[in-house]
Short mmCIF file of C-alpha atoms in Angstrom, two decimals:
data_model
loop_
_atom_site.label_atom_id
_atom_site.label_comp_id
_atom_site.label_asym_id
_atom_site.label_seq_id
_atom_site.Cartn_x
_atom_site.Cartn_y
_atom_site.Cartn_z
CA UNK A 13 -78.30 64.95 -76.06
CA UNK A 14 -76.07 68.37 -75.96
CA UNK A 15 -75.89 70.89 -78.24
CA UNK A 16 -72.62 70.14 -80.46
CA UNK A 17 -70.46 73.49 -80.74
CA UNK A 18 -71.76 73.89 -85.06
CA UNK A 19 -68.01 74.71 -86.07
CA UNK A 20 -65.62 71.85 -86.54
CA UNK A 21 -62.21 72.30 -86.95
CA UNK A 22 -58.98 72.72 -85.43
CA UNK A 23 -59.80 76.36 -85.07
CA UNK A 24 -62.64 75.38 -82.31
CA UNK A 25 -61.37 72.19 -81.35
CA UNK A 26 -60.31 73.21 -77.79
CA UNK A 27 -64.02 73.74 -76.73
CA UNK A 28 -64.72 70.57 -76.22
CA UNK A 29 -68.38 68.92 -76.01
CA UNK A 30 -70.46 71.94 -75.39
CA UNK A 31 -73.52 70.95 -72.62
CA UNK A 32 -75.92 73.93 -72.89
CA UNK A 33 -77.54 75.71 -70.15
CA UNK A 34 -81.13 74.30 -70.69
CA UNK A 35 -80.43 70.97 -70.77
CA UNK A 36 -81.88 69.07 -68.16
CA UNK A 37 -79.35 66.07 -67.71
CA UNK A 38 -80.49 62.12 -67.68
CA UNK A 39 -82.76 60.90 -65.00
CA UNK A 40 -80.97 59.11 -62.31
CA UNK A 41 -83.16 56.21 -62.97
CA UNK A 42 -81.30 54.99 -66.44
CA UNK A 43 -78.05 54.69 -65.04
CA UNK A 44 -76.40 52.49 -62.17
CA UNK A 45 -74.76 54.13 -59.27
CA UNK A 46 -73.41 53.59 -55.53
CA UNK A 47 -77.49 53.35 -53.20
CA UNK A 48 -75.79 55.20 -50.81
CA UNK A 49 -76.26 58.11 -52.95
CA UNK A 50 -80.40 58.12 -53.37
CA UNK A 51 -81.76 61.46 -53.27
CA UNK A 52 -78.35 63.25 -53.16
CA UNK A 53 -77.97 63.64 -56.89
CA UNK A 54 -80.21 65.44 -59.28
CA UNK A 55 -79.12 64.29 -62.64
CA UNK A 56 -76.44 62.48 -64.87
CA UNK A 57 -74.97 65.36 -66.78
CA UNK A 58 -72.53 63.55 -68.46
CA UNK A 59 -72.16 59.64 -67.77
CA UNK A 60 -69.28 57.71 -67.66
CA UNK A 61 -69.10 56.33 -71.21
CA UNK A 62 -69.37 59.31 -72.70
CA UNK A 63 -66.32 60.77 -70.55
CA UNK A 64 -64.18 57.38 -71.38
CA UNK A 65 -65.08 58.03 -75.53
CA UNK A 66 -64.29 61.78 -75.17
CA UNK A 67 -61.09 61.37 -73.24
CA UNK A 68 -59.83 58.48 -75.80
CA UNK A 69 -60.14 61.55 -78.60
CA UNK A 70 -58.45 63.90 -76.27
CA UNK A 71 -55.95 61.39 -76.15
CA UNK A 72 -55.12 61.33 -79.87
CA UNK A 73 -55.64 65.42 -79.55
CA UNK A 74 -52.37 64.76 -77.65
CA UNK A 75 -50.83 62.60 -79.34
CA UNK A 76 -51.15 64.59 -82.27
CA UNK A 77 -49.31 67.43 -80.78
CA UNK A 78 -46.65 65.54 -78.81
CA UNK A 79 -45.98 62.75 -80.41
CA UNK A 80 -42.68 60.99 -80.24
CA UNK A 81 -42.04 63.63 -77.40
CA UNK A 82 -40.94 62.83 -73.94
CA UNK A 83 -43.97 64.49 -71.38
CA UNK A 84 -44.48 64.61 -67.43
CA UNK A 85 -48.03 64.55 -66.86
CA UNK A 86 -48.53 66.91 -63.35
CA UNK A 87 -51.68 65.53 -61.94
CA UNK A 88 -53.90 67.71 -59.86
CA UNK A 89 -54.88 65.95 -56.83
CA UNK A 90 -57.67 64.88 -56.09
CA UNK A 91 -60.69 65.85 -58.59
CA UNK A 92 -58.05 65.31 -61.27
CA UNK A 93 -57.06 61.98 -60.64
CA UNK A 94 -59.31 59.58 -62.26
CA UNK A 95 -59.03 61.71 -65.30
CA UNK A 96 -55.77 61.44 -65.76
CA UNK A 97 -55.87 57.85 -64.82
CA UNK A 98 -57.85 57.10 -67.54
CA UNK A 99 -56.44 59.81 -69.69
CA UNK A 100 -52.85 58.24 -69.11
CA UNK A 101 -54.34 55.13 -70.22
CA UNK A 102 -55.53 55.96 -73.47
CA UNK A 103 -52.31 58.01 -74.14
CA UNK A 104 -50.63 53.77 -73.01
CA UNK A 105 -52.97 52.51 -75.32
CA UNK A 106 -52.09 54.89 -78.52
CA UNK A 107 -48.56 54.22 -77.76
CA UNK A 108 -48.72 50.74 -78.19
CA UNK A 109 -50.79 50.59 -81.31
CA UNK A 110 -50.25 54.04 -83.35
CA UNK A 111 -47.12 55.12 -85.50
CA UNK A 112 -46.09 57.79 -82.50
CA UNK A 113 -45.20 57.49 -78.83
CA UNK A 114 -45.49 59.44 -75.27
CA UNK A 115 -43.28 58.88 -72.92
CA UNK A 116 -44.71 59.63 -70.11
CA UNK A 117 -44.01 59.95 -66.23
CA UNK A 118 -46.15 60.77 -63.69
CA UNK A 119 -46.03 63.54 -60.87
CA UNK A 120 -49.00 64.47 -58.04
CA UNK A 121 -49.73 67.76 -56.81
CA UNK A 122 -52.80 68.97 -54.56
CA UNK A 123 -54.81 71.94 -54.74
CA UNK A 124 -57.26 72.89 -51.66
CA UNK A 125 -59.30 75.87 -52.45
CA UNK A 126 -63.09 75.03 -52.32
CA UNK A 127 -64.79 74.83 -49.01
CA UNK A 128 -69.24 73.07 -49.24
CA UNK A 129 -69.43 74.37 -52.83
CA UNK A 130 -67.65 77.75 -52.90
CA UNK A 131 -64.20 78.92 -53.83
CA UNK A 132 -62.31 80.13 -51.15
CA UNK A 133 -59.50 82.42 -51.72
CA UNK A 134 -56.83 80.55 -50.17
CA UNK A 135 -55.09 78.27 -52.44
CA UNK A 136 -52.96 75.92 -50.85
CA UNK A 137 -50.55 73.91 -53.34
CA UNK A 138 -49.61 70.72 -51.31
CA UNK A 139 -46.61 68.53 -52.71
CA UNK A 140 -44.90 71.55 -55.44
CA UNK A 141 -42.47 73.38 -53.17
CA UNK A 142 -39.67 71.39 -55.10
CA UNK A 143 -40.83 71.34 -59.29
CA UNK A 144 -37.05 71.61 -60.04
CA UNK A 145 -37.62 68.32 -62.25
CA UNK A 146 -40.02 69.98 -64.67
CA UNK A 147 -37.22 72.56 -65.30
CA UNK A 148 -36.57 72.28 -69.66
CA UNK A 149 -39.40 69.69 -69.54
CA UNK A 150 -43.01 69.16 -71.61
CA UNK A 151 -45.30 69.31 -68.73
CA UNK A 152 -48.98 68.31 -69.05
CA UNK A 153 -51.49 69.12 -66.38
CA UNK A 154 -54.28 67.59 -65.77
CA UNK A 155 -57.21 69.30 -63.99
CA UNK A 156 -60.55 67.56 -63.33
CA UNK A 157 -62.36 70.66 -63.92
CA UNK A 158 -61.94 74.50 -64.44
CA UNK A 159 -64.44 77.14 -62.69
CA UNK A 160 -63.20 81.03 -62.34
CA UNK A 161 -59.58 79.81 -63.48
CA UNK A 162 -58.40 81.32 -60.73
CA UNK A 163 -56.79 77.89 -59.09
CA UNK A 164 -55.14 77.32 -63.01
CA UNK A 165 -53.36 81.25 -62.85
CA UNK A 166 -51.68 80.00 -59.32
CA UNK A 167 -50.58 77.32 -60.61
CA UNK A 168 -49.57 77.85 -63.96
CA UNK A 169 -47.48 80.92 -62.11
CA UNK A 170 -46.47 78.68 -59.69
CA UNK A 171 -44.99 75.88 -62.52
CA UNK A 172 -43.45 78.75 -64.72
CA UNK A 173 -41.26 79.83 -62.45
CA UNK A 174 -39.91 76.63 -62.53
CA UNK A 175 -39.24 77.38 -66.19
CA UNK A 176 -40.23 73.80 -67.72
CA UNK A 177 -40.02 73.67 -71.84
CA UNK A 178 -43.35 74.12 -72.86
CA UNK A 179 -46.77 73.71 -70.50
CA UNK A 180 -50.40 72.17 -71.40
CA UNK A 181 -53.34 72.34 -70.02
CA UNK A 182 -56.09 69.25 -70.37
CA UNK A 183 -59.49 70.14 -68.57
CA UNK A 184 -61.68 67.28 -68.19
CA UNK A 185 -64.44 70.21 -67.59
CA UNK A 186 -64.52 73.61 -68.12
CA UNK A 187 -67.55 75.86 -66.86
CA UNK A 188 -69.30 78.77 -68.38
CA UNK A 189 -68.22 81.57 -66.15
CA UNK A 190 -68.52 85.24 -66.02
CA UNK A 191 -65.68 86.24 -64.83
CA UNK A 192 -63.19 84.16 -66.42
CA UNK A 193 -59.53 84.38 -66.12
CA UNK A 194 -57.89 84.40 -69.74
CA UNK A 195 -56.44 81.17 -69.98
CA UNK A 196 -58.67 78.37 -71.08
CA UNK A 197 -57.05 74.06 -70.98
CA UNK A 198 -55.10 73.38 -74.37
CA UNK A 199 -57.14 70.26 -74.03
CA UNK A 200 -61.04 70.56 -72.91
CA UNK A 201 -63.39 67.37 -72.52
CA UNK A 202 -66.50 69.34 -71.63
CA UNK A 203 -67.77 72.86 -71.21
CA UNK A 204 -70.59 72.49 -68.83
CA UNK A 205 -73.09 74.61 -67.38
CA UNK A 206 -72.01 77.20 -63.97
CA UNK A 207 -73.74 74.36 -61.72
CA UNK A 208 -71.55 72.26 -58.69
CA UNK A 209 -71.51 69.14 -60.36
CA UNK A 210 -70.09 65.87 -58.75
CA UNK A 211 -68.87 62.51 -59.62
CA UNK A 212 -65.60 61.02 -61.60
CA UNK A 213 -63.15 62.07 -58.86
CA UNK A 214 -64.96 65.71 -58.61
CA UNK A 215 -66.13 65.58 -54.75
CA UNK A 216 -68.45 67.66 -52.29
CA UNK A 217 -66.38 68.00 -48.97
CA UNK A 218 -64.47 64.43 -50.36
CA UNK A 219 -68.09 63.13 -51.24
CA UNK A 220 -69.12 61.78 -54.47
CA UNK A 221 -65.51 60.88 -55.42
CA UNK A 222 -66.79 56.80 -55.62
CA UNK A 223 -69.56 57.75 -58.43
CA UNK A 224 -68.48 57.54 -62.08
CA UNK A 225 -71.13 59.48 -63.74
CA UNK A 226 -70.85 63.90 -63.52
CA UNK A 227 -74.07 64.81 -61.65
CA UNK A 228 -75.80 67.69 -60.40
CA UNK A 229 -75.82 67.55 -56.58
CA UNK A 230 -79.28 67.86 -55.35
CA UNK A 231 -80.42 70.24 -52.54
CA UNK A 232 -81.00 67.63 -49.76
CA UNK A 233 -77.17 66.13 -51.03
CA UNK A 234 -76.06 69.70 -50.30
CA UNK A 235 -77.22 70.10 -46.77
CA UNK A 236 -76.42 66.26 -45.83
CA UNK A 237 -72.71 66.60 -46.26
CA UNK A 238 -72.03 70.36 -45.32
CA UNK A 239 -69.49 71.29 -43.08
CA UNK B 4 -52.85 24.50 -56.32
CA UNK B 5 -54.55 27.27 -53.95
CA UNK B 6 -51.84 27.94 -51.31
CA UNK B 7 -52.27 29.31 -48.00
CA UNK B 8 -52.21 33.03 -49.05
CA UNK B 9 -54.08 32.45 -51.79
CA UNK B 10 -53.15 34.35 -54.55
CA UNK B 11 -51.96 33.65 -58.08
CA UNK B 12 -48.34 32.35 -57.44
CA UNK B 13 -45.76 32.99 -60.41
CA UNK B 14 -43.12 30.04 -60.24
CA UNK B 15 -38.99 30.99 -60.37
CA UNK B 16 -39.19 28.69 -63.96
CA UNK B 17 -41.77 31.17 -65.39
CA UNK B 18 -40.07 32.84 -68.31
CA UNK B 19 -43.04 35.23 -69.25
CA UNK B 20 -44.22 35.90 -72.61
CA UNK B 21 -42.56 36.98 -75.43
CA UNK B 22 -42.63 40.87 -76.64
CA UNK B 23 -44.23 40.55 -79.73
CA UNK B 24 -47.44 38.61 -78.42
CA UNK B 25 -48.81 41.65 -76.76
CA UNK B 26 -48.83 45.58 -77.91
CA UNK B 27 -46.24 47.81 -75.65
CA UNK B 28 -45.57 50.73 -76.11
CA UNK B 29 -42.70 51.74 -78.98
CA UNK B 30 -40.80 54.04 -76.71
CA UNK B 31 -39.65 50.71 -74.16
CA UNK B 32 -38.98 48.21 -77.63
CA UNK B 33 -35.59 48.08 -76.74
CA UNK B 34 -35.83 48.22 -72.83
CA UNK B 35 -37.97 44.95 -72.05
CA UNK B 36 -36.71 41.43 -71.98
CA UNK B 37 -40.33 39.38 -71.86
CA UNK B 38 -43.74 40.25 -70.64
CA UNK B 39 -44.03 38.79 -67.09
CA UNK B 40 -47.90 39.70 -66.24
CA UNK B 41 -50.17 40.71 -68.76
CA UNK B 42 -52.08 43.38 -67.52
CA UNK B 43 -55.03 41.97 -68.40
CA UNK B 44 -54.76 39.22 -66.13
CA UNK B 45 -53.91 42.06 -63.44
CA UNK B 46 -57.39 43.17 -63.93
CA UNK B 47 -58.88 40.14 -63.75
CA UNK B 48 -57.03 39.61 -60.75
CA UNK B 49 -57.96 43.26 -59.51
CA UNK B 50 -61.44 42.33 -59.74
CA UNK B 51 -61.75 39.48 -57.85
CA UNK B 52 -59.81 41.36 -55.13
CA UNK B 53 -62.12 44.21 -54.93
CA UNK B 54 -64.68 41.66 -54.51
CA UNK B 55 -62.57 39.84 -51.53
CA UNK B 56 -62.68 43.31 -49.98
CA UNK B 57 -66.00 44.44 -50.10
CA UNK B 58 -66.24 41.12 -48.24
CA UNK B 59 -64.43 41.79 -45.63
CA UNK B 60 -64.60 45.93 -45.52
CA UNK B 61 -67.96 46.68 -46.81
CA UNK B 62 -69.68 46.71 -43.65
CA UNK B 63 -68.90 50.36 -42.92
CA UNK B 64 -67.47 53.45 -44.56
CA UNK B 65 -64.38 53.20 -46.23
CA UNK B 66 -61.08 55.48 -46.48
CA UNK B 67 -59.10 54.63 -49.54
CA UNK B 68 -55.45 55.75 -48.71
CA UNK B 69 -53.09 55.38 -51.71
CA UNK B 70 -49.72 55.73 -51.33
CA UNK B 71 -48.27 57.63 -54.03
CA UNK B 72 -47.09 57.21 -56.59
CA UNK B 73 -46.70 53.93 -57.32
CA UNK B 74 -49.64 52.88 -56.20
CA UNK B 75 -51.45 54.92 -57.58
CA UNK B 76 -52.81 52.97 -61.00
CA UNK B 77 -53.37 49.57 -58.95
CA UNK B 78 -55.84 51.79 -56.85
CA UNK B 79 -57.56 53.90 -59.94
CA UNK B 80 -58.24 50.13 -61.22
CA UNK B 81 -59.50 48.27 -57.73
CA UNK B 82 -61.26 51.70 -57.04
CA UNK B 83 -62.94 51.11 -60.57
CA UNK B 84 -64.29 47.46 -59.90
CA UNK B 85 -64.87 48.36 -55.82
CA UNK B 86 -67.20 51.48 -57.63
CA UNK B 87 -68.52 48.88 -60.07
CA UNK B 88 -69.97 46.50 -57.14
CA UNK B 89 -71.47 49.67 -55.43
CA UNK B 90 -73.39 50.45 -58.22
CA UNK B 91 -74.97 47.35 -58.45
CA UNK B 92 -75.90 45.74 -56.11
CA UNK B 93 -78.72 46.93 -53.53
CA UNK B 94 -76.19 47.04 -50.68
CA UNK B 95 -73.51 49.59 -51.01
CA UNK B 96 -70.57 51.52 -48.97
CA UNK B 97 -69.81 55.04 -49.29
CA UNK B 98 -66.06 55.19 -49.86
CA UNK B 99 -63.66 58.35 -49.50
CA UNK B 100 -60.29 58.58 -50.94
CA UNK B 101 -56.93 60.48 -49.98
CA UNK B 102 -53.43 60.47 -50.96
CA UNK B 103 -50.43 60.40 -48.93
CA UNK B 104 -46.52 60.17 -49.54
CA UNK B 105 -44.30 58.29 -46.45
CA UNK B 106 -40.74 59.77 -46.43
CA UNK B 107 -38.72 57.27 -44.18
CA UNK B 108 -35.95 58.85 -41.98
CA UNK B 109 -34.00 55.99 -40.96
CA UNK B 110 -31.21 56.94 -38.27
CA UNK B 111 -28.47 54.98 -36.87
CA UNK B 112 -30.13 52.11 -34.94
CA UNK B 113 -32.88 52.00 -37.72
CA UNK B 114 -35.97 53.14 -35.47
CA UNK B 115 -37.52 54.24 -38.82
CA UNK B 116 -39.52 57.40 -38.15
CA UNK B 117 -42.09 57.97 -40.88
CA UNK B 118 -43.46 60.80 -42.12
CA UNK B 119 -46.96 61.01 -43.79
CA UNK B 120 -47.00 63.97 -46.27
CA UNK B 121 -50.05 65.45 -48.24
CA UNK B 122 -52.79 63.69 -46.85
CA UNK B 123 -56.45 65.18 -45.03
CA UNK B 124 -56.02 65.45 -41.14
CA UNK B 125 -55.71 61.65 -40.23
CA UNK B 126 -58.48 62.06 -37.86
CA UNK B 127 -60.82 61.50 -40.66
CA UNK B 128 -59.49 57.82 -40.54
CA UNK B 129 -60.98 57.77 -36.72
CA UNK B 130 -63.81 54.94 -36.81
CA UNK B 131 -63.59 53.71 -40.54
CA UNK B 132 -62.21 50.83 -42.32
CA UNK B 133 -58.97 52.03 -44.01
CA UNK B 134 -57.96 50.38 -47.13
CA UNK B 135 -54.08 51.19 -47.79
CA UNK B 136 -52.71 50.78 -51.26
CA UNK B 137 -48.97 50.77 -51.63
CA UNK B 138 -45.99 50.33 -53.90
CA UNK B 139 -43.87 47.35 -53.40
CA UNK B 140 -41.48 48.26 -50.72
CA UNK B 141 -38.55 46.41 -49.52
CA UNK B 142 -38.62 45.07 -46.39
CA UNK B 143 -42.04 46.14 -44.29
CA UNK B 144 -40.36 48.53 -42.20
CA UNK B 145 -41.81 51.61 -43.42
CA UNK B 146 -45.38 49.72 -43.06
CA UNK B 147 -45.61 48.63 -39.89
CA UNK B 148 -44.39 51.83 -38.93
CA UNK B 149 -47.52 53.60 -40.93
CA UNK B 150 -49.64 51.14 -39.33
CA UNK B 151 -48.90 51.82 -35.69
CA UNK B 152 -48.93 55.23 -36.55
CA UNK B 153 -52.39 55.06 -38.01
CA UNK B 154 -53.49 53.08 -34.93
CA UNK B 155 -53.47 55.83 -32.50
CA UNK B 156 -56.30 57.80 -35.10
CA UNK B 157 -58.74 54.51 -33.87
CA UNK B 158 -59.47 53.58 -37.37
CA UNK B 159 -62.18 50.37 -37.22
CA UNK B 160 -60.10 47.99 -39.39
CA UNK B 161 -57.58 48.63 -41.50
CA UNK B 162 -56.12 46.25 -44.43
CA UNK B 163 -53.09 46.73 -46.35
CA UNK B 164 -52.68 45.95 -50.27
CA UNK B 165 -49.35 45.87 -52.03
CA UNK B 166 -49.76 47.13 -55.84
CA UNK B 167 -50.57 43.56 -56.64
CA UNK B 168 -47.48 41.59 -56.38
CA UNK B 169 -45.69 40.25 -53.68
CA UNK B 170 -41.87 39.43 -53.82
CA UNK B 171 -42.03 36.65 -51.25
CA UNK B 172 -38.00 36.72 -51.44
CA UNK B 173 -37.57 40.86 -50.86
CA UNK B 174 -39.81 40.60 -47.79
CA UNK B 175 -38.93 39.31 -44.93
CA UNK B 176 -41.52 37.05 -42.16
CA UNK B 177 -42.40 40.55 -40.54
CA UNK B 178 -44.18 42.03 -43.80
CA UNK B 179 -46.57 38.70 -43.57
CA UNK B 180 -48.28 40.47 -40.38
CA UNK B 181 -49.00 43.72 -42.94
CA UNK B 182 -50.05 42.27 -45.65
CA UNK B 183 -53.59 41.28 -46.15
CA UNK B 184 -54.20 39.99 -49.22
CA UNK B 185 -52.34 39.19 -52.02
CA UNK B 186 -52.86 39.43 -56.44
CA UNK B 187 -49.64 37.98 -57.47
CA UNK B 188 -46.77 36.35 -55.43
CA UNK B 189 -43.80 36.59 -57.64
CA UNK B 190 -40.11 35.45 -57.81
CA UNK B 191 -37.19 38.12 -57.07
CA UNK B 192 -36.99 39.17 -61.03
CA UNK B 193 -36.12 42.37 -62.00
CA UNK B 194 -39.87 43.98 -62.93
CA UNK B 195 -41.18 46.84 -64.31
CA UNK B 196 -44.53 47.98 -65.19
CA UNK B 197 -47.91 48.42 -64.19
CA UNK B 198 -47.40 50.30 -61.09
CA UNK B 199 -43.49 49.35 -60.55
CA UNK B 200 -41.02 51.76 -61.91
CA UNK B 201 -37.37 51.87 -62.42
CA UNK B 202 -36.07 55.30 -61.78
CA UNK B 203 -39.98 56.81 -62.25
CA UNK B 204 -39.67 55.26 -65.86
CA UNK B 205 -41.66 52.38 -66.95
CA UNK B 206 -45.36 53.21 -64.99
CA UNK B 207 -46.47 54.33 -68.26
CA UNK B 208 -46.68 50.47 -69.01
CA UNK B 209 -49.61 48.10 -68.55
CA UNK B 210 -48.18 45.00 -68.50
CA UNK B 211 -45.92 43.76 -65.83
CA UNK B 212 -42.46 42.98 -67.64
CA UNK B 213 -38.49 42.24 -67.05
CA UNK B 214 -36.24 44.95 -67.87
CA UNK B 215 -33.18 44.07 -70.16
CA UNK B 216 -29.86 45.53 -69.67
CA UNK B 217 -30.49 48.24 -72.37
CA UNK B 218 -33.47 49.55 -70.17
CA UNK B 219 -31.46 49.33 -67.04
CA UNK B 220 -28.21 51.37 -68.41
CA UNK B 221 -30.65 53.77 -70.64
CA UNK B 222 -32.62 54.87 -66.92
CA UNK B 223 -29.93 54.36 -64.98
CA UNK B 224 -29.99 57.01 -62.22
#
């Protein structure tokens, strides 16, 4: 399928599952998704299984870390939300059945920044003004997926100043960018390709949200739902 | 015994399960009297729900609004087995989601004025089916007021989904003309779990439960 990153370790651990540039991605044809979508997707880049077994590990990536520690998960709205839905869940699930614990509670944040498929350089953070509860806290965000890591500085600046106890990062994707800023997620599913991809919460002006696979967007998918 | 709102009704002699039949999680040991609903049988529930809707909403494009945050897991799970139908069958409805917060300001002769925070422009509701998904609430004031404020955007249809149970004894007769349809109608218990918290603790639970009186001094306000 992808090309593995070679090293294993804890030293490279936070790359995640490296998709190289060359690869071409599944053929619609051996997957199910939503009809409405026919000729508005190019490929499956990474389909939903694969996401649901790579977040359980990211899970226990967690766990390992902050175990037995009480966390509250920020969740980026709305690209990040099935990700941490299902990242949350796993983290349940470990709790239940390993020797360590998370407690963990649940806050939402949005972030509007991307208009079609670019990144605007407005950021608007909707929902934060008031972050006084993360103040001496173990925060977790969780981001669908990291481009320039422009969005992450604002908001990392933005949650510091609220001087919480220690911050994560988890990425569900990361992309390969030129002109990256320095910080890269604590926790990383994915490092993909620089291509708009879709699907798992990740929209195109708020469609593709209801398809589970990651996609490329096609060129006719582009032009149907500009603004 | 189907009743008349159909749903899976939980009788006021149902003690629930006890703790150690079912894997919760080690931080609540001490803070949980009996598991209520598994969440298994949520799901189950969930799914034939999502099917119940796509019957009656799947005619035309549909918002998802959930209100945060407690609703927010029941709708990442009907969302799930909505997507699941879409993908397979040869007829399918392109769905959008958003996510709002109501802050209630209640004054003296309890108008109740809400305010929707954090959500698109609700002109994007104009025309579509909405599908609401909500936390318990207490008495269907803060609903009806959403709805009639959601009526002047000339949405198509809109339906209205309480994060699946339904204390029949909380709500009074007026919620009945909000609420649509129905997983779970349960007894006025003291639950936690799933999406239901107690003081924002206790959503990092899957299985609906009954808090004891450690876990209601230990997250006491």
């Amino acid at each position: 399928m992808a090309e593995v990153g070679v090293q294993t370790g804890r030293r490279r651990r936070h790359e995640g599952i490296v998709i190289g540039d060359d690869w071409p991605g599944y053929s619609l044809d051996l997957f199910s998704y939503p009809a409405h979508y026919s000729g508005d997707l190019d490929c499956v880049i990474v389909p939903h299984g694969v996401i649901m077994d790579r977040t359980e590990r990211l899970a226990r990536n967690i766990m390992d870390d902050l175990g037995d520690h009480h966390i509250v998960v920020l969740c980026v709205l709305k690209g990040g939300y099935q990700f941490c839905a299902d990242l949350v869940d796993q983290i349940k699930a470990l709790s239940c059945t390993s020797e360590h614990t998370i407690l963990m509670r649940v806050h939402f944040i949005r972030l509007k920044s991307y208009l079609n498929d670019q990144s605007t350089e407005d950021l608007h953070i909707l929902g934060a003004e008031d972050l006084s509860f993360l103040t001496g806290k173990n925060v977790l965000i969780v981001e669908g997926i990291v481009g320039t890591g422009k969005t992450m500085e604002t908001l990392l600046k933005h949650v510091e100043a609220f001087r919480p106890k220690m911050i994560k990062v988890a990425g569900l994707l990361v992309k390969r960018v030129q002109n990256r800023s320095a910080r890269v997620p604590d926790y990383v599913g994915f490092e993909i390709p620089n291509r708009f991809v879709v699907g798992y919460a990740l929209d195109y002006n708020e469609y593709f949200r209801d398809l589970n696979h990651i996609c490329v967007i096609s060129d006719s998918g582009k032009k149907k739902y500009k603004i | 015994m189907a009743t008349s709102s159909s749903c899976v009704v939980i009788s006021d002699e149902e003690q629930g399960y006890d703790l150690d039949l079912f894997c919760i999680p080690k931080h609540y040991a001490a803070d949980l009297e009996r598991v209520y609903i598994p969440h298994g049988l949520i799901l189950d529930r969930t799914e034939r729900l999502a099917r119940e809707i796509m019957k009656e909403m799947g005619g035309h494009h549909i918002v998802a609004l959930c209100v945060l945050k407690g609703g927010y897991k029941f709708f990442a799970d009907l969302l799930d087995y909505i997507k699941a139908l879409n993908r397979n069958s040869d007829r399918s409805i392109p769905m959008t989601v958003d996510f709002i917060r109501l802050k209630s300001y209640c004054n003296d002769q309890s108008t109740g004025e809400i305010k929707v925070i954090g959500g698109d422009d609700l002109s994007t509701l104009t025309g579509k089916n909405v599908l609401i998904v909500e936390d318990i609430i207490d008495t269907g004031k803060t609903m009806k007021t959403l709805l009639q404020l959601l009526k002047q955007y000339n949405p198509k249809m809109v339906k209205v989904f309480n994060a699946p149970v339904f204390m029949k004894e909380t709500h009074p007769f007026s919620l009945f003309l909000c609420v649509s349809v129905v997983g779970f109608e349960v007894p006025d218990k003291f639950v936690v779990g799933y999406a239901l918290d107690y003081n924002e603790y206790f959503r990092d639970l899957n299985h609906i439960c009954v808090i004891s009186e450690t876990g209601k001094e230990k997250y006491k306000a």
